[in-house]
Short mmCIF file of C-alpha atoms and ligand atoms in Angstrom, two decimals:
data_model
loop_
_atom_site.label_atom_id
_atom_site.label_comp_id
_atom_site.label_asym_id
_atom_site.label_seq_id
_atom_site.Cartn_x
_atom_site.Cartn_y
_atom_site.Cartn_z
CA MET M 1 251.03 130.34 89.80
CA ALA M 2 247.32 129.83 89.96
CA SER M 3 244.71 132.46 90.72
CA TYR M 4 241.55 131.79 92.67
CA ASP M 5 238.57 133.62 94.11
CA VAL M 6 239.04 131.90 97.39
CA ILE M 7 241.89 129.92 98.98
CA ILE M 8 241.00 128.35 102.21
CA ILE M 9 243.93 127.20 104.54
CA GLY M 10 242.93 124.09 106.31
CA SER M 11 240.72 121.16 105.37
CA GLY M 12 238.93 120.39 108.72
CA PRO M 13 235.24 120.67 109.09
CA GLY M 14 235.39 124.58 108.83
CA GLY M 15 237.71 124.45 105.76
CA TYR M 16 236.30 121.68 103.74
CA VAL M 17 232.69 122.51 104.28
CA GLY M 18 233.45 126.25 103.50
CA ALA M 19 235.35 125.14 100.31
CA ILE M 20 232.46 123.02 99.03
CA ARG M 21 229.94 125.80 99.61
CA CYS M 22 232.24 128.33 97.94
CA ALA M 23 232.46 126.08 94.94
CA GLN M 24 228.76 125.50 94.92
CA LEU M 25 228.22 129.24 94.84
CA GLY M 26 230.33 129.59 91.79
CA LEU M 27 233.71 130.77 93.30
CA LYS M 28 236.92 129.28 92.00
CA THR M 29 238.16 127.61 95.16
CA ALA M 30 241.35 125.93 96.47
CA CYS M 31 242.11 124.45 99.78
CA VAL M 32 245.57 124.09 101.14
CA GLU M 33 246.17 120.99 103.45
CA GLY M 34 249.62 119.80 104.63
CA ARG M 35 248.37 116.56 106.21
CA GLU M 36 248.50 113.43 104.05
CA THR M 37 244.76 113.23 104.12
CA LEU M 38 241.94 115.78 104.16
CA GLY M 39 239.52 116.38 107.06
CA GLY M 40 241.75 118.03 109.70
CA THR M 41 241.70 117.03 113.34
CA CYS M 42 238.06 115.95 113.29
CA LEU M 43 238.38 113.19 110.70
CA ASN M 44 241.98 112.23 111.32
CA ILE M 45 242.72 112.43 115.05
CA GLY M 46 239.57 113.73 116.73
CA CYS M 47 235.86 113.31 116.46
CA ILE M 48 235.60 110.42 114.03
CA PRO M 49 238.30 108.02 115.31
CA SER M 50 237.28 108.61 118.91
CA LYS M 51 233.67 107.74 117.87
CA ALA M 52 234.93 104.47 116.37
CA LEU M 53 236.60 103.53 119.60
CA LEU M 54 233.58 104.63 121.71
CA HIS M 55 231.38 102.37 119.49
CA ALA M 56 233.67 99.29 119.65
CA SER M 57 234.10 99.67 123.43
CA HIS M 58 230.40 100.23 123.96
CA GLN M 59 229.70 96.88 122.17
CA LEU M 60 232.05 95.17 124.56
CA HIS M 61 230.33 96.75 127.43
CA GLU M 62 226.97 95.53 126.16
CA ALA M 63 228.34 92.03 125.75
CA GLU M 64 229.71 91.95 129.31
CA HIS M 65 226.81 93.57 131.12
CA ASN M 66 223.56 93.15 129.10
CA PHE M 67 223.83 90.19 126.74
CA ALA M 68 223.18 87.53 129.46
CA LYS M 69 220.06 89.35 130.69
CA MET M 70 218.65 89.21 127.19
CA GLY M 71 219.30 85.54 126.95
CA LEU M 72 222.50 85.83 124.91
CA LYS M 73 224.82 83.50 126.69
CA GLY M 74 228.43 82.67 126.10
CA LYS M 75 231.90 83.98 126.72
CA SER M 76 232.25 87.77 126.34
CA PRO M 77 234.44 88.82 123.39
CA SER M 78 238.18 89.50 124.14
CA VAL M 79 239.88 92.63 122.91
CA ASP M 80 242.15 92.43 119.92
CA TRP M 81 243.58 95.86 120.23
CA LYS M 82 245.48 95.84 116.90
CA GLN M 83 242.25 94.96 115.09
CA MET M 84 240.29 97.65 116.97
CA LEU M 85 242.83 100.17 115.90
CA ALA M 86 242.71 98.87 112.31
CA TYR M 87 238.91 99.29 112.31
CA LYS M 88 239.39 102.86 113.60
CA ASP M 89 241.92 103.57 110.88
CA ASP M 90 239.51 102.09 108.24
CA VAL M 91 236.83 104.44 109.42
CA ILE M 92 239.22 107.39 109.17
CA GLY M 93 240.18 106.25 105.62
CA GLN M 94 236.65 105.99 104.38
CA ASN M 95 235.85 109.46 105.64
CA THR M 96 238.91 111.26 104.48
CA LYS M 97 238.62 109.68 100.99
CA GLY M 98 235.06 110.83 101.03
CA ILE M 99 236.14 114.49 101.36
CA GLU M 100 238.71 113.95 98.59
CA PHE M 101 235.89 112.76 96.29
CA LEU M 102 233.78 115.79 97.27
CA PHE M 103 236.55 118.06 96.33
CA LYS M 104 236.90 116.48 92.94
CA LYS M 105 233.16 116.51 92.38
CA ASN M 106 233.10 120.20 93.18
CA LYS M 107 236.25 121.08 91.21
CA ILE M 108 238.06 122.24 94.31
CA ASP M 109 241.91 122.24 94.00
CA TRP M 110 243.75 120.55 96.88
CA ILE M 111 247.02 122.40 97.22
CA LYS M 112 249.17 119.97 99.16
CA GLY M 113 251.55 121.41 101.70
CA TRP M 114 251.68 123.98 104.60
CA ALA M 115 250.61 127.55 103.69
CA SER M 116 251.91 130.90 104.74
CA ILE M 117 250.49 134.28 103.73
CA PRO M 118 253.33 136.56 102.49
CA GLU M 119 250.81 139.35 101.86
CA ALA M 120 247.05 139.84 101.43
CA GLY M 121 245.99 138.21 98.10
CA LYS M 122 248.86 135.66 98.12
CA VAL M 123 249.32 132.25 99.65
CA LYS M 124 252.70 130.44 99.62
CA VAL M 125 252.88 126.71 99.66
CA GLY M 126 256.42 125.31 99.31
CA ASP M 127 258.07 127.30 96.57
CA GLU M 128 254.75 128.23 94.88
CA VAL M 129 252.77 131.35 95.38
CA HIS M 130 249.12 131.25 94.58
CA GLU M 131 246.83 134.25 94.14
CA ALA M 132 243.41 134.74 95.71
CA LYS M 133 240.88 137.45 96.07
CA HIS M 134 239.92 136.15 99.47
CA ILE M 135 241.96 134.06 101.86
CA VAL M 136 240.23 132.21 104.60
CA ILE M 137 242.17 130.80 107.57
CA ALA M 138 240.62 127.56 108.82
CA SER M 139 243.80 126.20 110.45
CA GLY M 140 241.97 124.79 113.66
CA SER M 141 243.51 124.14 117.00
CA GLU M 142 245.97 121.97 118.84
CA PRO M 143 246.11 120.55 122.46
CA SER M 144 247.31 123.16 124.86
CA SER M 145 250.11 121.90 127.06
CA LEU M 146 250.19 122.31 130.85
CA PRO M 147 253.31 123.84 132.46
CA GLY M 148 255.45 120.99 133.95
CA VAL M 149 253.96 118.38 131.59
CA GLU M 150 255.94 117.18 128.67
CA VAL M 151 253.96 115.03 126.04
CA ASP M 152 255.68 112.17 124.35
CA GLU M 153 252.49 110.77 122.82
CA LYS M 154 253.51 107.33 124.24
CA VAL M 155 253.29 107.55 128.00
CA VAL M 156 252.07 111.10 128.41
CA VAL M 157 249.57 111.64 125.56
CA THR M 158 247.16 114.13 124.15
CA SER M 159 243.91 113.07 122.46
CA GLU M 160 246.09 112.19 119.45
CA GLY M 161 248.33 109.63 121.21
CA ALA M 162 245.31 108.29 123.13
CA LEU M 163 243.90 107.10 119.78
CA LYS M 164 246.87 104.84 119.04
CA LEU M 165 248.39 103.61 122.32
CA ALA M 166 250.65 100.56 121.81
CA LYS M 167 248.45 98.55 124.13
CA VAL M 168 245.49 98.96 126.47
CA PRO M 169 247.07 100.27 129.63
CA LYS M 170 246.31 98.81 133.11
CA THR M 171 246.19 102.25 134.61
CA MET M 172 245.38 105.71 133.24
CA VAL M 173 245.31 109.11 134.75
CA VAL M 174 243.28 111.62 132.75
CA ILE M 175 244.11 115.19 133.48
CA GLY M 176 240.90 117.38 132.92
CA ALA M 177 237.27 116.21 133.18
CA GLY M 178 236.18 117.89 129.91
CA VAL M 179 234.83 116.35 126.80
CA ILE M 180 238.02 114.69 125.59
CA GLY M 181 238.94 113.40 129.04
CA LEU M 182 235.65 111.77 129.58
CA GLU M 183 235.14 110.33 126.08
CA MET M 184 238.59 108.77 126.01
CA GLY M 185 238.51 107.84 129.63
CA SER M 186 235.23 105.97 128.96
CA VAL M 187 236.81 104.05 126.01
CA TYR M 188 239.59 102.78 128.20
CA ALA M 189 237.47 102.13 131.22
CA ARG M 190 235.27 99.89 129.13
CA LEU M 191 238.45 98.08 127.84
CA GLY M 192 239.49 97.31 131.38
CA THR M 193 241.81 100.10 132.26
CA GLU M 194 241.63 101.54 135.65
CA VAL M 195 240.92 105.23 134.90
CA THR M 196 241.29 108.09 137.31
CA VAL M 197 240.35 111.55 136.24
CA VAL M 198 242.03 114.43 138.07
CA GLU M 199 240.08 117.72 137.68
CA TYR M 200 240.89 121.19 138.75
CA LEU M 201 237.19 122.22 139.46
CA ASP M 202 234.80 120.69 141.89
CA HIS M 203 232.50 119.54 139.01
CA ILE M 204 233.09 117.84 135.60
CA THR M 205 232.32 119.32 132.19
CA PRO M 206 232.66 123.09 132.97
CA GLY M 207 229.79 125.20 131.53
CA MET M 208 227.37 122.37 131.54
CA ASP M 209 224.09 122.54 133.29
CA ALA M 210 224.92 121.71 136.89
CA GLU M 211 222.22 119.00 137.37
CA ILE M 212 223.24 117.21 134.33
CA SER M 213 226.92 117.39 135.36
CA LYS M 214 226.20 115.87 138.68
CA THR M 215 224.14 113.02 137.22
CA PHE M 216 226.83 112.54 134.59
CA GLN M 217 229.66 112.21 137.07
CA ARG M 218 227.52 109.83 139.17
CA THR M 219 226.91 107.65 136.06
CA LEU M 220 230.56 107.52 135.12
CA THR M 221 231.54 106.65 138.66
CA LYS M 222 229.04 103.64 138.47
CA GLN M 223 230.87 102.63 135.26
CA GLY M 224 234.18 102.46 137.16
CA LEU M 225 235.76 105.83 136.50
CA LYS M 226 237.42 107.32 139.59
CA PHE M 227 237.48 111.15 140.16
CA ILE M 228 239.88 113.26 142.12
CA MET M 229 238.12 116.74 142.16
CA GLY M 230 239.46 120.16 143.06
CA ALA M 231 243.01 119.02 142.25
CA ALA M 232 245.31 121.18 140.34
CA VAL M 233 247.94 119.12 138.43
CA GLN M 234 251.46 120.60 139.07
CA LYS M 235 253.65 118.27 137.02
CA VAL M 236 254.10 114.91 135.42
CA GLU M 237 257.23 112.89 135.69
CA ALA M 238 257.56 110.12 133.06
CA THR M 239 259.91 107.20 132.28
CA LYS M 240 259.50 105.08 129.17
CA THR M 241 256.83 102.97 130.73
CA LYS M 242 255.23 104.82 133.64
CA ALA M 243 254.35 108.31 134.84
CA LYS M 244 253.80 110.00 138.14
CA VAL M 245 251.29 112.91 138.30
CA ALA M 246 251.75 115.41 141.03
CA TYR M 247 248.70 117.51 142.11
CA LYS M 248 247.70 119.98 144.73
CA LEU M 249 244.22 119.66 146.45
CA ARG M 250 242.65 123.11 146.38
CA LYS M 251 240.68 122.71 149.54
CA ASP M 252 243.80 122.43 151.90
CA ASP M 253 246.75 122.96 149.58
CA SER M 254 247.92 119.43 150.34
CA ASP M 255 250.20 117.65 147.82
CA ALA M 256 249.70 114.17 146.45
CA THR M 257 250.84 112.04 143.60
CA ILE M 258 249.28 109.29 141.54
CA ASP M 259 250.98 106.76 139.24
CA ALA M 260 249.77 105.41 135.86
CA ASP M 261 250.95 103.61 132.84
CA VAL M 262 249.53 106.29 130.70
CA VAL M 263 248.63 109.92 131.37
CA LEU M 264 246.15 111.69 129.08
CA VAL M 265 246.43 115.37 129.12
CA ALA M 266 242.96 116.89 128.22
CA THR M 267 243.11 120.40 129.59
CA GLY M 268 241.82 122.18 126.55
CA ARG M 269 242.94 123.23 122.94
CA LYS M 270 244.44 126.39 121.54
CA PRO M 271 244.19 127.91 118.10
CA TYR M 272 246.82 126.63 115.64
CA THR M 273 248.19 129.54 113.61
CA ASP M 274 251.90 128.55 113.57
CA GLY M 275 253.82 129.43 110.35
CA LEU M 276 251.03 131.41 108.67
CA GLY M 277 252.97 134.66 109.12
CA LEU M 278 250.10 136.42 110.87
CA GLU M 279 252.28 138.58 112.99
CA ALA M 280 254.19 140.07 110.04
CA LEU M 281 250.98 140.67 108.25
CA GLY M 282 249.59 142.55 111.31
CA VAL M 283 246.59 140.39 111.89
CA GLU M 284 245.02 141.33 115.10
CA MET M 285 244.64 138.54 117.74
CA THR M 286 242.49 138.28 120.87
CA LYS M 287 243.92 138.08 124.34
CA ARG M 288 243.38 134.40 124.25
CA GLY M 289 245.44 133.86 121.09
CA GLN M 290 242.58 133.61 118.67
CA ILE M 291 242.36 135.47 115.42
CA ALA M 292 240.02 138.47 115.93
CA THR M 293 237.28 138.69 113.43
CA ASP M 294 234.27 140.87 112.97
CA GLY M 295 230.59 139.61 112.53
CA HIS M 296 231.49 138.64 108.86
CA TYR M 297 234.61 136.55 109.73
CA ALA M 298 236.96 139.36 108.39
CA THR M 299 240.16 140.02 110.08
CA ASN M 300 241.55 143.53 110.40
CA VAL M 301 243.60 142.82 107.14
CA LYS M 302 241.51 143.34 104.03
CA GLY M 303 240.90 140.10 102.12
CA ILE M 304 241.81 137.79 104.95
CA TYR M 305 239.14 135.84 106.89
CA ALA M 306 239.07 133.28 109.67
CA ILE M 307 236.62 130.72 110.93
CA GLY M 308 236.44 127.66 113.23
CA ASP M 309 238.66 126.84 116.17
CA ALA M 310 241.17 129.52 115.10
CA ILE M 311 238.65 132.26 116.13
CA GLU M 312 236.38 132.87 119.13
CA GLY M 313 233.62 130.49 120.20
CA PRO M 314 233.24 126.89 121.13
CA MET M 315 235.81 124.64 119.61
CA LEU M 316 233.26 122.31 117.86
CA ALA M 317 233.37 120.78 114.44
CA HIS M 318 229.81 121.78 113.74
CA LYS M 319 230.32 125.42 114.74
CA ALA M 320 233.29 125.51 112.33
CA GLU M 321 231.02 123.96 109.63
CA ASP M 322 228.39 126.49 110.09
CA GLU M 323 230.93 129.26 109.95
CA GLY M 324 232.39 127.74 106.78
CA MET M 325 229.02 127.89 105.04
CA ALA M 326 228.21 131.40 106.30
CA MET M 327 231.59 132.60 105.17
CA ALA M 328 231.14 131.18 101.64
CA GLU M 329 227.72 132.82 101.44
CA ILE M 330 229.26 136.19 102.57
CA LEU M 331 232.08 135.90 100.01
CA ALA M 332 229.48 135.13 97.24
CA GLY M 333 227.57 138.32 98.12
CA GLN M 334 224.77 136.56 100.14
CA LYS M 335 223.87 137.11 103.77
CA GLY M 336 225.59 134.31 105.71
CA HIS M 337 224.69 134.02 109.30
CA VAL M 338 225.39 131.64 112.30
CA ASN M 339 223.02 131.66 115.28
CA TYR M 340 225.44 131.20 118.09
CA GLY M 341 222.59 130.74 120.53
CA VAL M 342 221.58 127.44 119.04
CA ILE M 343 224.74 125.44 118.84
CA PRO M 344 224.31 121.95 120.36
CA GLY M 345 227.07 120.40 122.45
CA VAL M 346 227.31 116.62 122.71
CA ILE M 347 229.46 114.20 124.71
CA TYR M 348 229.45 110.78 123.07
CA THR M 349 229.86 108.63 126.24
CA HIS M 350 227.21 106.13 127.11
CA PRO M 351 224.67 107.44 128.00
CA GLU M 352 225.24 110.47 125.75
CA VAL M 353 225.04 113.94 127.08
CA ALA M 354 223.66 116.90 125.04
CA SER M 355 222.69 120.43 125.51
CA VAL M 356 221.57 123.50 123.61
CA GLY M 357 220.74 127.11 124.67
CA GLN M 358 220.92 128.42 128.05
CA THR M 359 221.57 126.50 131.38
CA GLU M 360 219.58 127.10 134.57
CA GLU M 361 222.68 128.79 136.04
CA GLN M 362 222.82 131.18 133.15
CA LEU M 363 219.10 132.05 133.37
CA LYS M 364 219.38 132.63 137.11
CA GLU M 365 222.30 134.95 136.56
CA GLU M 366 220.43 136.85 133.93
CA GLY M 367 217.38 137.10 136.35
CA ARG M 368 215.11 135.61 133.69
CA ALA M 369 211.93 133.92 135.03
CA TYR M 370 211.79 130.43 133.64
CA LYS M 371 210.08 127.10 134.18
CA VAL M 372 211.59 123.57 134.08
CA GLY M 373 210.05 120.60 132.38
CA LYS M 374 211.76 117.38 133.30
CA PHE M 375 211.17 113.80 132.37
CA SER M 376 213.20 110.62 133.28
CA PHE M 377 214.08 108.02 130.84
CA MET M 378 212.78 105.55 133.40
CA GLY M 379 209.33 106.56 132.11
CA ASN M 380 210.25 105.85 128.53
CA ALA M 381 209.29 102.38 127.44
CA ARG M 382 211.91 102.06 124.71
CA ALA M 383 214.68 103.26 126.98
CA LYS M 384 213.68 100.63 129.64
CA ALA M 385 213.60 97.92 126.96
CA VAL M 386 217.29 98.56 126.06
CA PHE M 387 218.67 99.08 129.61
CA ALA M 388 218.94 102.87 128.97
CA GLY M 389 216.52 104.14 131.69
CA ASP M 390 219.28 106.16 133.40
CA GLY M 391 219.13 109.77 132.71
CA PHE M 392 216.63 112.54 131.98
CA VAL M 393 215.55 115.38 129.75
CA LYS M 394 215.24 118.87 131.03
CA ILE M 395 213.64 121.63 128.99
CA LEU M 396 213.82 125.25 130.13
CA ALA M 397 211.18 127.64 128.89
CA ASP M 398 210.34 131.29 129.56
CA LYS M 399 207.87 131.58 132.44
CA GLU M 400 205.59 134.04 130.65
CA THR M 401 205.80 133.12 126.95
CA ASP M 402 206.65 129.42 127.14
CA ARG M 403 209.38 129.99 124.62
CA ILE M 404 212.12 127.28 124.78
CA LEU M 405 215.35 128.73 126.07
CA GLY M 406 217.38 125.62 126.49
CA CYS M 407 217.46 121.84 126.76
CA HIS M 408 219.83 119.51 128.61
CA LEU M 409 219.74 115.82 128.66
CA ILE M 410 221.52 112.69 129.58
CA GLY M 411 220.30 109.47 128.06
CA PRO M 412 220.19 107.18 124.99
CA MET M 413 220.87 108.93 121.73
CA ALA M 414 220.95 112.36 123.47
CA GLY M 415 223.15 113.65 120.67
CA ASP M 416 220.50 112.98 118.05
CA LEU M 417 217.48 113.83 120.27
CA ILE M 418 218.76 117.31 120.95
CA HIS M 419 218.14 118.41 117.33
CA GLU M 420 214.43 118.46 117.63
CA VAL M 421 214.87 121.24 120.23
CA CYS M 422 217.46 122.88 118.05
CA VAL M 423 214.93 123.07 115.17
CA ALA M 424 212.15 124.21 117.69
CA MET M 425 214.47 126.98 118.91
CA GLU M 426 215.36 128.13 115.46
CA PHE M 427 211.63 128.67 114.88
CA GLY M 428 211.24 130.37 118.19
CA ALA M 429 208.94 127.63 119.35
CA ALA M 430 207.19 127.25 122.71
CA ALA M 431 207.39 124.16 124.80
CA GLU M 432 203.78 123.60 123.99
CA ASP M 433 204.64 123.49 120.26
CA LEU M 434 206.86 120.50 120.91
CA ALA M 435 204.31 118.93 123.40
CA ARG M 436 201.54 119.04 120.82
CA THR M 437 203.77 117.51 118.07
CA CYS M 438 202.89 113.75 117.65
CA HIS M 439 206.05 111.58 118.56
CA ALA M 440 206.17 107.93 117.26
CA HIS M 441 205.87 105.26 119.88
CA PRO M 442 208.05 103.60 121.11
CA THR M 443 210.94 106.04 120.58
CA PHE M 444 213.41 107.74 122.86
CA SER M 445 212.13 111.05 121.46
CA GLU M 446 208.90 110.59 123.48
CA ALA M 447 211.03 111.67 126.45
CA MET M 448 211.59 115.04 124.70
CA ARG M 449 207.86 115.51 124.28
CA GLU M 450 207.17 114.48 127.88
CA ALA M 451 209.69 117.05 129.12
CA ALA M 452 207.88 119.67 126.97
CA LEU M 453 204.53 118.49 128.50
CA ALA M 454 206.13 118.91 131.92
CA CYS M 455 206.45 122.69 131.09
CA GLY M 456 202.73 122.73 130.79
CA ASP M 457 199.91 120.58 132.29
CA GLY M 458 202.35 117.71 133.03
CA PRO M 459 203.84 114.59 131.48
CA ILE M 460 201.81 111.49 131.08
CA HIS M 461 204.35 108.77 132.13
CA SER M 462 205.68 110.03 135.46
P1 NAI G 1 237.83 121.21 128.05
O1 NAI G 1 238.04 122.65 128.10
O2 NAI G 1 236.50 120.56 127.73
O3 NAI G 1 238.17 120.57 129.54
C1 NAI G 1 239.44 120.74 130.20
C2 NAI G 1 239.29 120.41 131.67
O4 NAI G 1 240.64 120.42 132.17
C3 NAI G 1 238.51 121.44 132.47
O5 NAI G 1 237.53 120.79 133.14
C4 NAI G 1 239.61 122.21 133.29
O6 NAI G 1 239.10 122.61 134.53
C5 NAI G 1 240.60 121.04 133.42
N1 NAI G 1 241.96 121.48 133.85
C6 NAI G 1 242.68 122.55 133.34
N2 NAI G 1 243.93 122.66 133.92
C7 NAI G 1 244.04 121.69 134.83
C8 NAI G 1 245.06 121.24 135.81
N3 NAI G 1 246.17 121.79 135.87
N4 NAI G 1 244.80 120.21 136.66
C9 NAI G 1 243.49 119.63 136.56
N5 NAI G 1 242.58 119.87 135.73
C10 NAI G 1 242.72 120.93 134.87
O7 NAI G 1 239.05 120.56 127.12
P2 NAI G 1 239.15 119.19 126.36
O8 NAI G 1 238.34 118.14 126.98
O9 NAI G 1 240.66 119.05 126.28
O10 NAI G 1 238.59 119.55 125.00
C11 NAI G 1 239.12 120.55 124.16
C12 NAI G 1 238.11 121.01 123.15
O11 NAI G 1 237.75 120.11 122.23
C13 NAI G 1 236.84 121.60 123.83
O12 NAI G 1 236.52 122.77 123.33
C14 NAI G 1 235.76 120.54 123.41
O13 NAI G 1 234.50 121.13 123.32
C15 NAI G 1 236.32 120.07 122.13
N6 NAI G 1 235.92 118.66 121.91
C16 NAI G 1 234.53 118.38 121.69
C17 NAI G 1 234.11 117.15 121.53
C18 NAI G 1 232.71 116.90 121.28
O14 NAI G 1 231.90 117.81 120.91
N7 NAI G 1 232.12 115.71 121.65
C19 NAI G 1 235.02 115.98 121.64
C20 NAI G 1 236.43 116.38 121.84
C21 NAI G 1 236.76 117.65 121.95
#
């Protein structure tokens, strides 16, 4: 039996980042992981592999649509699906091994197996019981199923099965126009699959700024994705090679069906806490099945903490990472803190979509007086040079003080560009601060500055 200051359960972005920070702050740390490799959903079956497939399929899109325009003639590449999956697996391997290296470097013990908590201060893995002053649950989330839909990860798949289909399907129905549905739907649409997205709401990407959401849907439609909106999926019937999706249109209650070779269920995720023994311990849960925590990630049971997808808040790897670091600082006696008002959200389609802070809809509801600074990528020379003029940046600032309240954009490298606004918001900056900052030319980031200028005396290039 080993004894630790901290045992973290789960090695996803919340768990592994938390473990590294705990170790850096001098705490004797172990991390329990039952999967063969470290990194959790994000590295093994989520963020990283999907980004590999998005990258590869985007290259194909460029070859098919833009190469000839630039004088690059010749046959477009054909898809060797096995090789594409091998590339994706190699990317996973490099990243998960990287975490293993970081664990060794920081002297963190990887306890291999699935953990349960028989009592506060004890973590059981297999037949062994380990002791820890603090136990942190970072067990993440899993896809939430839909009633009437049985997932076999071959014909009816979640994001996990969608990353390793036996072949590129001819047709695919995606249930849910959220982040997973649109990223994976984009991958397959680019590879030649006829993709139809069936969404319950009348707009895609719930919670996103409405103007961006509309533009995004229009852009994806131009790329070949089809949308059936306001449609509640009732059930999916599947054989070994095909599936039939039954849905009800909300506007008139009419029933309809659609067939597909593969159905991707992307209707959200739920906390994964199976087998931890939380009920017996009396750990309080929220109504939505998350572990309830206070502002310092402590549960109601002394010595047990929780972070990441298993607790409240957006299910995002970087939110979990920040909580991992804050939790470590708290356990080490420092003042860990996460600013939940400045957590960016990114969708890695092409163009990318990114946002931070409040949306116009939220500001209206709050009754806050705000101004809008907008700039189209059509006015950005660099974007035009690389066929990326579609999209725009929108900065929302307080009408009186000019303080930046939010930023929403669709366009090239949006997921990277958003961070200058994140930094600005962390410093409580005004739009004018951003507008007066020299931006290198020619860069996509000039569009950010122009949107900031649009909050004041006006942009130059529109
Ligand atoms: P989501 O919550 O983003 O979207 C689910 C969609 O399914 C919603 O639009 C909802 O209205 C729809 N829906 C639910 N029931 C339905 C029904 N019966 N019929 C039709 N439509 C229905 O969930 P998603 O895409 O599965 O993602 C799960 C989590 O993973 C999210 O929290 C997301 O933020 C996170 N994630 C983040 C990524 C990123 O940051 N790039 C990438 C992948 C996942």
